[in-house]
Amino acid sequence: MTSAADSTTQDSNQFGVLLSGAIAPLIAAALVASTGTSTSVAGYVSAVSLLSLVCVALVSQRDIARGSEDMDREQATA
């Protein structure tokens, strides 16, 4: 049985994937239309990748451990 927090987290994740997956092609098309070259799309992809890398780097080991403890606790009660 999943908790409300798990369901909310899953919904948030799916919404983020849907939003970024739907908007990225529109942004790419707008960049190519405005600049006339696909180099701007490469810059956009690089910038988004750098942002993702920074976010991953900011996740501390304590946060990872806390997440593992939550998962262990949930599995123990299931």
PDB file of C-alpha atoms in Angstrom:
ATOM      1  CA  MET A   1       0.000   0.000   0.000  1.00  0.00           C
ATOM      2  CA  THR A   2       1.440   3.364  -0.949  1.00  0.00           C
ATOM      3  CA  SER A   3       1.179   6.353   1.323  1.00  0.00           C
ATOM      4  CA  ALA A   4      -0.152   9.749   0.294  1.00  0.00           C
ATOM      5  CA  ALA A   5       3.395  11.152   0.374  1.00  0.00           C
ATOM      6  CA  ASP A   6       4.604   8.466  -2.033  1.00  0.00           C
ATOM      7  CA  SER A   7       1.697   9.127  -4.361  1.00  0.00           C
ATOM      8  CA  THR A   8       2.350  12.879  -4.294  1.00  0.00           C
ATOM      9  CA  THR A   9       6.036  12.354  -5.005  1.00  0.00           C
ATOM     10  CA  GLN A  10       5.249  10.073  -7.919  1.00  0.00           C
ATOM     11  CA  ASP A  11       2.690  12.529  -9.289  1.00  0.00           C
ATOM     12  CA  SER A  12       5.171  15.404  -8.986  1.00  0.00           C
ATOM     13  CA  ASN A  13       7.840  13.402 -10.775  1.00  0.00           C
ATOM     14  CA  GLN A  14       5.492  12.430 -13.584  1.00  0.00           C
ATOM     15  CA  PHE A  15       4.292  16.020 -13.953  1.00  0.00           C
ATOM     16  CA  GLY A  16       7.895  17.224 -14.206  1.00  0.00           C
ATOM     17  CA  VAL A  17       8.713  14.657 -16.863  1.00  0.00           C
ATOM     18  CA  LEU A  18       5.578  15.526 -18.815  1.00  0.00           C
ATOM     19  CA  LEU A  19       6.212  19.251 -18.565  1.00  0.00           C
ATOM     20  CA  SER A  20       9.866  19.111 -19.576  1.00  0.00           C
ATOM     21  CA  GLY A  21       9.225  16.531 -22.273  1.00  0.00           C
ATOM     22  CA  ALA A  22       6.438  18.607 -23.779  1.00  0.00           C
ATOM     23  CA  ILE A  23       8.177  21.970 -23.609  1.00  0.00           C
ATOM     24  CA  ALA A  24      11.687  20.997 -24.757  1.00  0.00           C
ATOM     25  CA  PRO A  25      10.726  20.402 -28.417  1.00  0.00           C
ATOM     26  CA  LEU A  26       8.820  23.690 -28.480  1.00  0.00           C
ATOM     27  CA  ILE A  27      11.828  25.543 -27.091  1.00  0.00           C
ATOM     28  CA  ALA A  28      14.124  23.809 -29.590  1.00  0.00           C
ATOM     29  CA  ALA A  29      11.853  24.734 -32.495  1.00  0.00           C
ATOM     30  CA  ALA A  30      11.662  28.350 -31.313  1.00  0.00           C
ATOM     31  CA  LEU A  31      15.436  28.542 -30.970  1.00  0.00           C
ATOM     32  CA  VAL A  32      16.016  27.189 -34.475  1.00  0.00           C
ATOM     33  CA  ALA A  33      13.350  29.524 -35.885  1.00  0.00           C
ATOM     34  CA  SER A  34      14.830  32.573 -34.191  1.00  0.00           C
ATOM     35  CA  THR A  35      18.519  31.855 -34.823  1.00  0.00           C
ATOM     36  CA  GLY A  36      18.356  29.794 -38.002  1.00  0.00           C
ATOM     37  CA  THR A  37      20.856  27.276 -36.650  1.00  0.00           C
ATOM     38  CA  SER A  38      20.740  24.212 -34.451  1.00  0.00           C
ATOM     39  CA  THR A  39      23.748  25.430 -32.459  1.00  0.00           C
ATOM     40  CA  SER A  40      21.355  27.319 -30.183  1.00  0.00           C
ATOM     41  CA  VAL A  41      19.603  24.028 -29.397  1.00  0.00           C
ATOM     42  CA  ALA A  42      22.957  22.512 -28.443  1.00  0.00           C
ATOM     43  CA  GLY A  43      23.513  25.460 -26.093  1.00  0.00           C
ATOM     44  CA  TYR A  44      20.061  24.964 -24.580  1.00  0.00           C
ATOM     45  CA  VAL A  45      20.659  21.249 -24.024  1.00  0.00           C
ATOM     46  CA  SER A  46      24.068  22.022 -22.490  1.00  0.00           C
ATOM     47  CA  ALA A  47      22.560  24.589 -20.124  1.00  0.00           C
ATOM     48  CA  VAL A  48      19.794  22.235 -18.988  1.00  0.00           C
ATOM     49  CA  SER A  49      22.333  19.442 -18.508  1.00  0.00           C
ATOM     50  CA  LEU A  50      24.528  21.728 -16.415  1.00  0.00           C
ATOM     51  CA  LEU A  51      21.532  22.662 -14.283  1.00  0.00           C
ATOM     52  CA  SER A  52      20.793  18.965 -13.716  1.00  0.00           C
ATOM     53  CA  LEU A  53      24.419  18.324 -12.756  1.00  0.00           C
ATOM     54  CA  VAL A  54      24.335  21.160 -10.208  1.00  0.00           C
ATOM     55  CA  CYS A  55      21.112  19.783  -8.702  1.00  0.00           C
ATOM     56  CA  VAL A  56      22.613  16.310  -8.351  1.00  0.00           C
ATOM     57  CA  ALA A  57      25.754  17.775  -6.768  1.00  0.00           C
ATOM     58  CA  LEU A  58      23.656  19.650  -4.198  1.00  0.00           C
ATOM     59  CA  VAL A  59      22.002  16.490  -2.910  1.00  0.00           C
ATOM     60  CA  SER A  60      23.937  15.659   0.229  1.00  0.00           C
ATOM     61  CA  GLN A  61      24.827  12.202   1.467  1.00  0.00           C
ATOM     62  CA  ARG A  62      22.606  12.913   4.476  1.00  0.00           C
ATOM     63  CA  ASP A  63      19.634  13.400   2.157  1.00  0.00           C
ATOM     64  CA  ILE A  64      20.424  10.148   0.391  1.00  0.00           C
ATOM     65  CA  ALA A  65      20.716   8.293   3.695  1.00  0.00           C
ATOM     66  CA  ARG A  66      17.455   9.797   4.930  1.00  0.00           C
ATOM     67  CA  GLY A  67      15.714   8.636   1.763  1.00  0.00           C
ATOM     68  CA  SER A  68      17.099   5.124   2.224  1.00  0.00           C
ATOM     69  CA  GLU A  69      15.864   5.058   5.837  1.00  0.00           C
ATOM     70  CA  ASP A  70      12.381   6.070   4.686  1.00  0.00           C
ATOM     71  CA  MET A  71      12.355   3.279   2.127  1.00  0.00           C
ATOM     72  CA  ASP A  72      13.570   0.726   4.686  1.00  0.00           C
ATOM     73  CA  ARG A  73      10.895   1.841   7.153  1.00  0.00           C
ATOM     74  CA  GLU A  74       8.163   1.524   4.516  1.00  0.00           C
ATOM     75  CA  GLN A  75       9.297  -1.924   3.450  1.00  0.00           C
ATOM     76  CA  ALA A  76       9.360  -3.085   7.069  1.00  0.00           C
ATOM     77  CA  THR A  77       5.735  -2.048   7.593  1.00  0.00           C
ATOM     78  CA  ALA A  78       4.514  -3.613   4.349  1.00  0.00           C
TER      79      ALA A  78
END
